[in-house]
Coordinates of C-alpha atoms and ligand atoms in Angstrom, one line a residue:
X76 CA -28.5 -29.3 18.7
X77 CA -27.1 -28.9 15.1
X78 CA -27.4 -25.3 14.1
X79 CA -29.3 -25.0 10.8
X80 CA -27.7 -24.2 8.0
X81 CA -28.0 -20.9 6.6
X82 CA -27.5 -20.8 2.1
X83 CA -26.3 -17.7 0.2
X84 CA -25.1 -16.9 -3.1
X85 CA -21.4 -16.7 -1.8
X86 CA -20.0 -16.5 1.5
X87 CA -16.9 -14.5 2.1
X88 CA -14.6 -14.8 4.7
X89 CA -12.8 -11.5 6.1
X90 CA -14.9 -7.9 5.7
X91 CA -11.3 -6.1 4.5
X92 CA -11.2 -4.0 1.2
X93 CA -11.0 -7.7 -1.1
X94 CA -13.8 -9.0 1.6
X95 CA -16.2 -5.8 1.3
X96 CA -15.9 -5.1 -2.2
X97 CA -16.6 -8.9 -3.3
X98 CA -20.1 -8.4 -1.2
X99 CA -20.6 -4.9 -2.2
X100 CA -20.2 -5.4 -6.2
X101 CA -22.0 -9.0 -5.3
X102 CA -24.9 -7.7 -3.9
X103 CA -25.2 -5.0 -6.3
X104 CA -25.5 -7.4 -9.3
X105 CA -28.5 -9.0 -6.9
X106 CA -26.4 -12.0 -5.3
X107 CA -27.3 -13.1 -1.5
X108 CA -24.1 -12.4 0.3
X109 CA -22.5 -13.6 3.8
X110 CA -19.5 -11.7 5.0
X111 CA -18.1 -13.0 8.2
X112 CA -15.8 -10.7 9.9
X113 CA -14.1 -11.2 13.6
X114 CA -13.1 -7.8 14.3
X115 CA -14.4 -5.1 12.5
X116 CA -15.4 -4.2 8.4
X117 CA -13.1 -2.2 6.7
X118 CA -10.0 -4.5 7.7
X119 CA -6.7 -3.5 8.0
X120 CA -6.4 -0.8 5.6
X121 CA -9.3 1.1 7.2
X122 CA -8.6 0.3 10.8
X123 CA -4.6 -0.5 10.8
X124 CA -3.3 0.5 7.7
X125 CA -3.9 2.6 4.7
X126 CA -6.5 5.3 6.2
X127 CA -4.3 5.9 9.3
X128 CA -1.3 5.9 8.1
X129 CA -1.8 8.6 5.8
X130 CA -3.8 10.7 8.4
X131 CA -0.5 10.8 10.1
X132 CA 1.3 11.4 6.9
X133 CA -1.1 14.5 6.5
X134 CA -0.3 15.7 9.9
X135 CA 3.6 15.5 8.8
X136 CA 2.7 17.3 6.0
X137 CA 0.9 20.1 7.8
X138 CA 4.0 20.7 10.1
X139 CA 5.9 20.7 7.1
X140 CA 4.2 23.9 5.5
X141 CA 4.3 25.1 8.9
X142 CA 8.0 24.9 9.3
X143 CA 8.4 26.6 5.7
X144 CA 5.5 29.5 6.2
X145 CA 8.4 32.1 6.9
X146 CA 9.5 31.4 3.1
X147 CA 5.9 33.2 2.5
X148 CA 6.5 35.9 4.7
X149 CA 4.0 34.3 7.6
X150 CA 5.8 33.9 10.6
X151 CA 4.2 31.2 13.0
X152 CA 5.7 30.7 16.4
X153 CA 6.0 28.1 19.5
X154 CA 4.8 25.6 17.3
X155 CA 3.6 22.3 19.4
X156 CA 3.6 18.6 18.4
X157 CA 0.0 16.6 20.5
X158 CA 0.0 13.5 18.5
X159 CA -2.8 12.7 20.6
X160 CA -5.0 15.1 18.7
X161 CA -3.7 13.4 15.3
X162 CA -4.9 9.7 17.1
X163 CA -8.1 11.1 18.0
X164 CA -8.7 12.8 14.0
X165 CA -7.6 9.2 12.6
X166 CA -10.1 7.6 14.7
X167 CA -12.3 10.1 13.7
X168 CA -11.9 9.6 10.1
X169 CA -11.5 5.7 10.6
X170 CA -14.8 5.8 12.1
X171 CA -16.8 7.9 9.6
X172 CA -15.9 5.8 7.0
X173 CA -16.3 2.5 8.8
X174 CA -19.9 3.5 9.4
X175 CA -19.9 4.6 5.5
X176 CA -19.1 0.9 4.9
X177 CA -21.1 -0.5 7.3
X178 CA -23.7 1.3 6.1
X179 CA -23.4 0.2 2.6
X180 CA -23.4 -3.6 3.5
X181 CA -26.6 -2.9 5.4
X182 CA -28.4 -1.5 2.4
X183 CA -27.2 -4.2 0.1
X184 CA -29.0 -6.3 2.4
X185 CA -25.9 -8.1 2.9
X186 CA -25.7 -10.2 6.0
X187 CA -23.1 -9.7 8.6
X188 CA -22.0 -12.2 11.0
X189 CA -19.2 -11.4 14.3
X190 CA -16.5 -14.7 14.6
X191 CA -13.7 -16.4 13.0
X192 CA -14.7 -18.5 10.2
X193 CA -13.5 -21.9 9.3
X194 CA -14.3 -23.6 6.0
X195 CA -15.1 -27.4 6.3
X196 CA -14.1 -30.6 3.8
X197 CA -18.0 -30.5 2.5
X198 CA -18.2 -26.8 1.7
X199 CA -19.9 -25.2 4.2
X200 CA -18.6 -22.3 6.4
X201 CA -18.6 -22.2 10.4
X202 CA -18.2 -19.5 12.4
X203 CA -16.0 -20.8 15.4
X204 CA -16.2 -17.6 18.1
X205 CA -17.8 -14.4 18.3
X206 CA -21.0 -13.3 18.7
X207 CA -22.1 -15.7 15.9
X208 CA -20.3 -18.8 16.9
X209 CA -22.0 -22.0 16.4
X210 CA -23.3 -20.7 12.8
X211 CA -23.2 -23.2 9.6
X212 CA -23.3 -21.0 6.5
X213 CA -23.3 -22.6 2.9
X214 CA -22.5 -20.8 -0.4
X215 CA -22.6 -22.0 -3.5
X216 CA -19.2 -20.1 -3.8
X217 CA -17.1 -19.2 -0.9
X218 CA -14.5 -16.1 -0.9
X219 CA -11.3 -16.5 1.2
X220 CA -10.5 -12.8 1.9
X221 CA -8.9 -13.4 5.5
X222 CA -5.9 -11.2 4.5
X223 CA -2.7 -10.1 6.0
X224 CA -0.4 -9.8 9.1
X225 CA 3.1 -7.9 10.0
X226 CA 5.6 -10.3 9.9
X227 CA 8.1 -10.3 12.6
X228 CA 11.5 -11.2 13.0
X229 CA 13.5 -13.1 15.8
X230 CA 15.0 -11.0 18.6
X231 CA 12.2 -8.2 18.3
X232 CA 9.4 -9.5 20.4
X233 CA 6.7 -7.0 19.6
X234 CA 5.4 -5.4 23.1
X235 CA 3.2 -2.2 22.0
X236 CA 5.9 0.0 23.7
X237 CA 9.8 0.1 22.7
X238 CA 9.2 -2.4 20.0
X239 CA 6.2 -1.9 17.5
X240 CA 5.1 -2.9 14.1
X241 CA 2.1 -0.6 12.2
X242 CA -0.3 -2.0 14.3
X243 CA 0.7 -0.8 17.8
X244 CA 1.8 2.5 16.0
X245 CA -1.4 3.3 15.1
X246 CA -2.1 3.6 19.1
X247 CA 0.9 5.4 20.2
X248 CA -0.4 9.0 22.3
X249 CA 2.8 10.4 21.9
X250 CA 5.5 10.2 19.2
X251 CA 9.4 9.4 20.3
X252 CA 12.1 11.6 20.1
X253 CA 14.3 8.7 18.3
X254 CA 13.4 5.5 16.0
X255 CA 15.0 3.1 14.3
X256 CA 12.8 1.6 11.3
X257 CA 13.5 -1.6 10.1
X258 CA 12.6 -2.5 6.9
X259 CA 12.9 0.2 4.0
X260 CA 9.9 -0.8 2.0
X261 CA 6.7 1.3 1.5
X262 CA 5.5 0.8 5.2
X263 CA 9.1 1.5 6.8
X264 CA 9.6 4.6 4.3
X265 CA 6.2 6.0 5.2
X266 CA 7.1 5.9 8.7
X267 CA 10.2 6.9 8.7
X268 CA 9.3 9.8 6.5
X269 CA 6.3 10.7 8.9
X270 CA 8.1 10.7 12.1
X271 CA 11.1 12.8 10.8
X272 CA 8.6 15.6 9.7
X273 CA 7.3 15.3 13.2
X274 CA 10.7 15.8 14.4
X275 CA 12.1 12.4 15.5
X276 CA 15.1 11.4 14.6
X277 CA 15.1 8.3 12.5
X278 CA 17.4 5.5 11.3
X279 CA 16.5 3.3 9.0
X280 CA 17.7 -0.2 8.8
X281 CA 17.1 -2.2 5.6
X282 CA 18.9 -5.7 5.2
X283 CA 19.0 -5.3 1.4
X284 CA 21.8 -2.8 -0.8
X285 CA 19.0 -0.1 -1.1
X286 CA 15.5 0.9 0.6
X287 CA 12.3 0.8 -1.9
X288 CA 13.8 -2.4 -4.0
X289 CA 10.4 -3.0 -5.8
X290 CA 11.0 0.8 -7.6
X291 CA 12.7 2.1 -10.5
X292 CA 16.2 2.5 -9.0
X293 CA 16.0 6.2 -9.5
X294 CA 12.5 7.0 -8.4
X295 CA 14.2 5.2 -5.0
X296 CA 17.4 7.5 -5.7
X297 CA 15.5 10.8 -5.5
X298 CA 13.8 9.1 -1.9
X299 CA 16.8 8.7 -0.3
X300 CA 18.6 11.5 -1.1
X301 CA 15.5 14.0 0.3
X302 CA 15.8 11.3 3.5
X303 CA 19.2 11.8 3.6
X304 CA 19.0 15.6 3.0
X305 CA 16.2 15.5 6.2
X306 CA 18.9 14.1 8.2
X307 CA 17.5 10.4 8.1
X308 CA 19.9 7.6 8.8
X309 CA 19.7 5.5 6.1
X310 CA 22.0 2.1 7.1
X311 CA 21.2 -0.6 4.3
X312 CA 22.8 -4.1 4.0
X313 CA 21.8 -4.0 8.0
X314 CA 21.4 -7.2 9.6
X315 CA 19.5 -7.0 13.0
X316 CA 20.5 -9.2 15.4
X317 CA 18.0 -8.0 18.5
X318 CA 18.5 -5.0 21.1
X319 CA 18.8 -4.4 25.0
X320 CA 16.1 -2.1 26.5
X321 CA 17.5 0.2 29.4
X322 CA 16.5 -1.0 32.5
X323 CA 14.3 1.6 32.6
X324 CA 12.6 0.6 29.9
X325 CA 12.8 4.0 28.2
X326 CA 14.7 3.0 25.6
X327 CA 16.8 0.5 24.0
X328 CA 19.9 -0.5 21.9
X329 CA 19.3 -2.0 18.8
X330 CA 22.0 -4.5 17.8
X331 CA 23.5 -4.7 13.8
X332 CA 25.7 -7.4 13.2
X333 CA 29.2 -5.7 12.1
X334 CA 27.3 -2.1 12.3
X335 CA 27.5 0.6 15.3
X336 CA 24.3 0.1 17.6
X337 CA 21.5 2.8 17.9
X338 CA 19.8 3.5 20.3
X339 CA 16.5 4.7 20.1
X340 CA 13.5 5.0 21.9
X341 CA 11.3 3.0 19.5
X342 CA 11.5 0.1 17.0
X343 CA 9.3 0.1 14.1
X344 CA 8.9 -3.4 12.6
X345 CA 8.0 -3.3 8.7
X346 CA 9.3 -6.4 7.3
X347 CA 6.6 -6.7 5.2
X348 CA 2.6 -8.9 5.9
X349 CA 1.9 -12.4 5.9
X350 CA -1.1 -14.0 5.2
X351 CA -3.5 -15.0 7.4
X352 CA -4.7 -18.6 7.3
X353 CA -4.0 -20.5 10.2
X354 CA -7.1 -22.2 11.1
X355 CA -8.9 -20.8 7.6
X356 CA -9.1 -24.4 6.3
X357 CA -10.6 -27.7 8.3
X358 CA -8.4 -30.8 6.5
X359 CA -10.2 -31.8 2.8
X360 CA -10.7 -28.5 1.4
X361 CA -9.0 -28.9 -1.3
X362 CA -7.3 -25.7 -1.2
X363 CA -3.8 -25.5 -1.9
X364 CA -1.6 -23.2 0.3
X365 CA 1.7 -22.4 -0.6
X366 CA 4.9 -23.3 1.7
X367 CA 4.5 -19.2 3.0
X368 CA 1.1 -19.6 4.1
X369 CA -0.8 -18.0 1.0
X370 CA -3.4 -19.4 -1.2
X371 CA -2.5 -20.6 -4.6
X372 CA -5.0 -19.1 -7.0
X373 CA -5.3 -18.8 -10.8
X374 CA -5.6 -15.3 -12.6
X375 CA -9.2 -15.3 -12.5
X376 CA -8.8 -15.9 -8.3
X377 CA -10.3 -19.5 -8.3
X378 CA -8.7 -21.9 -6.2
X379 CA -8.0 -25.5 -6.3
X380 CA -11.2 -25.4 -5.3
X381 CA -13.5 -25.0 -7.9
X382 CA -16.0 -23.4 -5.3
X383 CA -13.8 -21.5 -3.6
X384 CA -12.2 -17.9 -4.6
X385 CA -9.3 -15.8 -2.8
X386 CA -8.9 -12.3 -3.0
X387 CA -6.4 -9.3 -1.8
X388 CA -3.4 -9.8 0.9
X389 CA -4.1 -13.6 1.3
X390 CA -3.6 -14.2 -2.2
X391 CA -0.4 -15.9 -3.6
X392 CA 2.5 -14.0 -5.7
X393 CA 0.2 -10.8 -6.0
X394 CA 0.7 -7.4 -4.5
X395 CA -0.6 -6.8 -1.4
X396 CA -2.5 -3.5 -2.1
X397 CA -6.1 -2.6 -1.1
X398 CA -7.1 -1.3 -4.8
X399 CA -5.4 -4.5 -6.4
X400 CA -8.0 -6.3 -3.7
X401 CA -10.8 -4.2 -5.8
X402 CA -10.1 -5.0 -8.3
X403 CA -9.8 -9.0 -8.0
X404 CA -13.2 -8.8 -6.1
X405 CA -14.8 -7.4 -9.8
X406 CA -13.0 -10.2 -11.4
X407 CA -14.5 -13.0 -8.8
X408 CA -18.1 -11.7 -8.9
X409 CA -18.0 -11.5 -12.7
X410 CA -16.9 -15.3 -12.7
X411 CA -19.6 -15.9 -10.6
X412 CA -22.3 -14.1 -13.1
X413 CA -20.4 -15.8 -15.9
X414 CA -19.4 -12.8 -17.5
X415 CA -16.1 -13.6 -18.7
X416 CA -13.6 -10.9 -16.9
X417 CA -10.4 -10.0 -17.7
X418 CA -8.0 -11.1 -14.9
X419 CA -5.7 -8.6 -13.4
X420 CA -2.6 -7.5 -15.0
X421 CA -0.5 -7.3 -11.8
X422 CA 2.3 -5.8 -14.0
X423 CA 0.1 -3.1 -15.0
X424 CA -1.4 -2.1 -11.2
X425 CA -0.8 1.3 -10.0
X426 CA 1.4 1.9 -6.7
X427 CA 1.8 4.5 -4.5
X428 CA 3.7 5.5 -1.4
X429 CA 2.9 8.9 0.3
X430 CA 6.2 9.7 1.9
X431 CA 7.8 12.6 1.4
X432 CA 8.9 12.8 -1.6
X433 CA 5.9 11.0 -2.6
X434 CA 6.5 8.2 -4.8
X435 CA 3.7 6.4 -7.7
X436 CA 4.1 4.1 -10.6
X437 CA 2.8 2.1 -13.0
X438 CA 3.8 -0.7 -15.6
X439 CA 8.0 -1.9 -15.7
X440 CA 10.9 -0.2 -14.7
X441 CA 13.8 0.3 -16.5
X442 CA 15.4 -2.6 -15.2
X443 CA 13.0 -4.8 -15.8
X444 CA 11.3 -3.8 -19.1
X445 CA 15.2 -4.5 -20.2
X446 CA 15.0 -8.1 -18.1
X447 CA 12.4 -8.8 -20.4
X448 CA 14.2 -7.9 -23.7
X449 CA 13.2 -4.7 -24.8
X450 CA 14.7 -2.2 -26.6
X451 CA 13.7 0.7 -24.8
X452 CA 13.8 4.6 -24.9
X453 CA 13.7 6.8 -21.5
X454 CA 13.3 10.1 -20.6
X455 CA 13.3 11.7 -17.2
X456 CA 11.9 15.8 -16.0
X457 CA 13.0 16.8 -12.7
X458 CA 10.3 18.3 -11.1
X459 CA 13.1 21.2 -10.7
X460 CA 11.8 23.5 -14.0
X461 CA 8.0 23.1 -12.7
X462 CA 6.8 26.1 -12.4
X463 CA 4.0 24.7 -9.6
X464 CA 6.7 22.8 -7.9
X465 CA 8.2 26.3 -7.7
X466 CA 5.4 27.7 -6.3
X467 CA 4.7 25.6 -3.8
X468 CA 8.4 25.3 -2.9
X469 CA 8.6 21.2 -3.1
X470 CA 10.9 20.8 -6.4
X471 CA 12.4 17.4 -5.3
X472 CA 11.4 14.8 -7.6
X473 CA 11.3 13.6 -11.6
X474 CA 8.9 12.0 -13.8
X475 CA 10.4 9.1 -15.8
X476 CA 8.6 6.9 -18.5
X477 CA 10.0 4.2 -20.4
X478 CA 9.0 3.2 -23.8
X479 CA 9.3 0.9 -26.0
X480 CA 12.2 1.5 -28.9
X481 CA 10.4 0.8 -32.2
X482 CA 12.9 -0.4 -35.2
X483 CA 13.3 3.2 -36.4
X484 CA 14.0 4.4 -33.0
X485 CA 11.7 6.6 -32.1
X486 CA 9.7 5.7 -29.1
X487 CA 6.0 3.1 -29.5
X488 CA 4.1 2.1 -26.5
X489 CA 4.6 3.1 -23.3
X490 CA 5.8 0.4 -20.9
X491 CA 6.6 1.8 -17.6
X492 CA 5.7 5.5 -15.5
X493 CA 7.7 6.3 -12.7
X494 CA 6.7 9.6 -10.0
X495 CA 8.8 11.0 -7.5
X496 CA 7.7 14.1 -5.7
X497 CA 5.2 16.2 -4.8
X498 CA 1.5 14.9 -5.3
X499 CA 2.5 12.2 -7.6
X500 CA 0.3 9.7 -6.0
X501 CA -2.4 11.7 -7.5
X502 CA -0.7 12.5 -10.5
X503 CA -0.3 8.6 -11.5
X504 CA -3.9 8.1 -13.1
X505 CA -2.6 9.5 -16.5
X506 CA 0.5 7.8 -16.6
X507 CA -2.0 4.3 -15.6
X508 CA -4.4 5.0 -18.3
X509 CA -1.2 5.4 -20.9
X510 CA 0.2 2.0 -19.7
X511 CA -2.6 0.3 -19.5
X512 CA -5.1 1.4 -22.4
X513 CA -1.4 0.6 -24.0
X514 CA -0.8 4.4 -25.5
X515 CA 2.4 5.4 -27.6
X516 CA 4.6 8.0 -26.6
X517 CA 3.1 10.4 -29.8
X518 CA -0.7 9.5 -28.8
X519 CA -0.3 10.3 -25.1
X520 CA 2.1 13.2 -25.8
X521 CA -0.8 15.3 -27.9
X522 CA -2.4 15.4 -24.8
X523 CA -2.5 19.1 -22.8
X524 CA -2.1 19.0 -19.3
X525 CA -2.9 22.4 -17.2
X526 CA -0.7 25.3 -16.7
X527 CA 0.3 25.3 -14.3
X528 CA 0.4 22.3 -13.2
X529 CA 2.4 19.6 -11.7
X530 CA 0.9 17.3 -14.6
X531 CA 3.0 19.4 -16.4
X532 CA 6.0 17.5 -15.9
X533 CA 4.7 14.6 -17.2
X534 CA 3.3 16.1 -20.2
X535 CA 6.6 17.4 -20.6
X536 CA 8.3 14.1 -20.3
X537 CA 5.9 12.7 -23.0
X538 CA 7.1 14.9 -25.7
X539 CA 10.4 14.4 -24.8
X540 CA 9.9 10.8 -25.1
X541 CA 8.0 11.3 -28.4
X542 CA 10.8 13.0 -30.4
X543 CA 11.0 16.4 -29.4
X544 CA 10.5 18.1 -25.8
X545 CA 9.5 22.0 -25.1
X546 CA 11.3 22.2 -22.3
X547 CA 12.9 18.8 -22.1
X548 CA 15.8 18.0 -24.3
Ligands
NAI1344 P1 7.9 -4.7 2.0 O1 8.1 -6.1 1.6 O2 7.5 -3.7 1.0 O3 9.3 -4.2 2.6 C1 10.0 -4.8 3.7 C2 11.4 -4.4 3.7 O4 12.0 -5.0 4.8 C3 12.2 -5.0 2.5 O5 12.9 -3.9 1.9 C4 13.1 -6.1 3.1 O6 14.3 -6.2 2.4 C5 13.3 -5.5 4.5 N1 13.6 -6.5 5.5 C6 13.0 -7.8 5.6 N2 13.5 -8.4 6.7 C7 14.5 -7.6 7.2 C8 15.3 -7.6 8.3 N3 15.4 -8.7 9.1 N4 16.2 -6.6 8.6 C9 16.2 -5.5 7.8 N5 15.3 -5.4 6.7 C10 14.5 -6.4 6.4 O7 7.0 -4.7 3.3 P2 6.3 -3.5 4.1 O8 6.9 -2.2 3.8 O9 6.2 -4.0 5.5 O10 4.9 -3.5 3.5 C11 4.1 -4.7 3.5 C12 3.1 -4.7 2.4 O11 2.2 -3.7 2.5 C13 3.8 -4.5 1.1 O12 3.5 -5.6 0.2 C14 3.3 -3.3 0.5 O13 3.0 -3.5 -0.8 C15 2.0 -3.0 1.3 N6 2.0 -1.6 1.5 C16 1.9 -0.7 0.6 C17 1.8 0.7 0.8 C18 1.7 1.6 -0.2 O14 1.7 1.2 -1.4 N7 1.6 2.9 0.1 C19 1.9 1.2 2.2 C20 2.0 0.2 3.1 C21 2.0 -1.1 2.8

């Protein structure tokens, strides 16, 4: 028998951050919601990404102090690494704030249905395994928020043991004495960064001239140097061409064509995420996916479709970031209501990568605020002369903020802020609100930060920028 068919406002596919958020701010503006999810709400940057990666990140950090307390005059001995303990405090946190989520949904009165959803030609949604299979489910809109994948690559077959991308990481008990990471972006960096603090010895091979391409070139500069200084391998214009495991299997050779081999006794994958829509889509949709898999959408996140939406990883040509998924899920429910939103300004979203140094930024870089034709002015504070950097004893790093060069040649608005170093990931909102509520170097420059203050520095850079700097030239 023909299930019945159950109607809703809109039905999203995939219970992620773009997934969740669409049905959260939904429901909260009085829609009737669906989100079907096949694994569990929250997504990947709950349960495999964001959350516990940087729950590892903090446990680097906390070694860190550690192995600097005798600069305080604390001495702290026969320090041991149990990364079990750290798995078991991710999962804890993972949990907490999957029930928090959960728990949100619930008293929204959004419904929640277990499977793997397909959309039909006429519209409606089925659910095609899971506890739920065999629903029909019809929204007047639908919300494709099936996000993202690791990619792999050829030669690297991933078994959860030698060879690993974030996923399987994010089970391991125990952490290996050596790595190779391939893939310098912000998931191989965050790794790579993590596991040296925990004391593995790390190589990192990236198949482009420099890791952390999608930075200003010196906010990437100031990364690789502390890597470097740290003793991390950093091999770039590496092409992989597979690896031998030991027989053994306790370790195995990684292969670079032209390069010296490594051996190691883990490979971290971070190539970067594709999407996932194999199987989204029956044929007649209407949806248009592009040749990589992703779904074309216009800036206001409608598809081909007019019914249909697409928000966060699965998205065509936008970054693949959880708040950028937010934010898109604001813009689709205020479509829905017919309030007119603004689209995204994907030039303009913040981004932040907590290795150490930390790295966060906003707006163009140099490079391409020039690309674009502008005259610009910079200026750059090491995080050196900070008298909190000082004090906490982490002084690699700069600020760096590019600005439009008005006719005169002093500086107008500011186009582009760039972090490096300590904290800046939650340093960036002032340099985000001066790109994007479009400030000029004077205006945002009259502005007092702390003392002190790691803001400091950007305050500092500001003034610079704006004619005259205190401590700055
Ligand atoms: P990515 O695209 O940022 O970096 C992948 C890197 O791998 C690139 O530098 C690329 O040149 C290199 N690569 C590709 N194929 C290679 C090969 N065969 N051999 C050697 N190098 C190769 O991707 P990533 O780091 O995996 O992250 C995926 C997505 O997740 C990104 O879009 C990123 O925005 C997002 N993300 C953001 C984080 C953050 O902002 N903190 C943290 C984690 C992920």
């Amino acid at each position: 028998m023909a299930s019945e068919v159950q109607s809703f406002d809109v039905v999203v596919i995939g219970g992620g951050p773009g997934g969740y958020a669409t049905a959260l701010y939904g429901a909260s503006a009085g829609l009737n919601i669906a989100v079907i999810e096949r694994d569990k709400v929250g997504g990947t940057c709950l349960h495999r990404g964001c959350v516990p990666a940087k729950e590892f990140l903090e446990t680097a950090h906390v070694r860190r102090t550690i192995a600097h307390s005798s600069d305080f005059g604390l001495s702290v001995s026969d320090v041991k690494v149990d990364f079990s303990v750290s798995q078991d405090r991710k999962n804890e946190v993972v949990d907490t704030l999957f029930k928090g989520v959960s728990g949100l949904l619930k008293g929204r009165k959004v419904t929640v249905l277990a499977g793997t959803a397909q959309v039909q030609a006429d519209g409606t949604v089925t659910v095609l395994d899971g506890e739920d299979a065999g629903a029909v489910l019809k929204g007047t809109h639908v919300v494709l928020a099936s996000g993202s994948v690791p990619r792999t690559i050829p030669g690297f077959e991933i078994d959860g043991s030698l060879i690993v991308t974030s996923d399987e990481f994010l089970d391991l008990r125990s952490l290996p004495a050596s790595a190779v990471v391939i893939g310098g972006g912000a998931i191989g960096c965050e790794f790579a960064s993590m596991l040296s603090d925990m004391g593995t010895s790390v190589t990192i091979l990236e198949g482009l001239p420099a890791i952390l391409t999608g930075c200003d070139t010196e906010v990437a500069g100031v990364v690789q140097r502390a890597f470097k200084k740290r003793g991390i391998d950093i091999r770039t214009n590496a092409s992989v061409t597979g690896h031998t495991p030991a027989s053994d299997g306790s370790k195995t050779t990684v292969h670079v064509e032209g390069g010296e081999d490594v051996e190691v006794e883990l490979v971290v994958v971070s190539v970067g995420r594709r999407p996932r829509t194999e199987g989204l889509l029956a044929d007649g949709t209407g949806v248009e996916i592009n040749e990589r898999g992703f779904v074309v959408t216009d800036e206001l996140m409608r598809t081909a479709n007019p019914a249909i939406f697409a928000v966060g990883d699965v998205v065509a040509n936008t970054p693949q970031l959880a708040h950028v998924a937010f934010a898109e899920a604001i813009v689709i429910i205020k479509s829905i209501l017919g309030e007119s939103p603004l689209p995204v300004d994907y030039d303009r979203v913040p981004w932040a990568i907590y290795s150490n140094p930390e790295v966060a930024f906003c707006g163009l870089t140099e490079a391409a605020a020039k690309e674009r034709g502008y005259d610009v002015i910079v200026k750059k504070d090491p995080f050196g002369g900070n008298s909190r950097a000082r004090i906490i004893g982490e002084t690699d790093g700069v600020v760096k903020i590019i600005a439009e060069k008005r006719a005169d040649g002093t500086a107008g608005q500011i186009l582009g802020v760039h972090m490096a170093g300590p904290w800046v990931t939650e340093q960036l909102g002032a340099g985000y609100y001066a790109v994007n509520w479009e400030a000029t170097a004077d205006e945002a420059a009259m502005l007092i930060q702390p003392h002190p203050s790691l803001s400091e520095t950007f305050g500092e850079t500001l003034l610079a920028l704006a004619g005259r700097g205190l401590h700055v030239g």
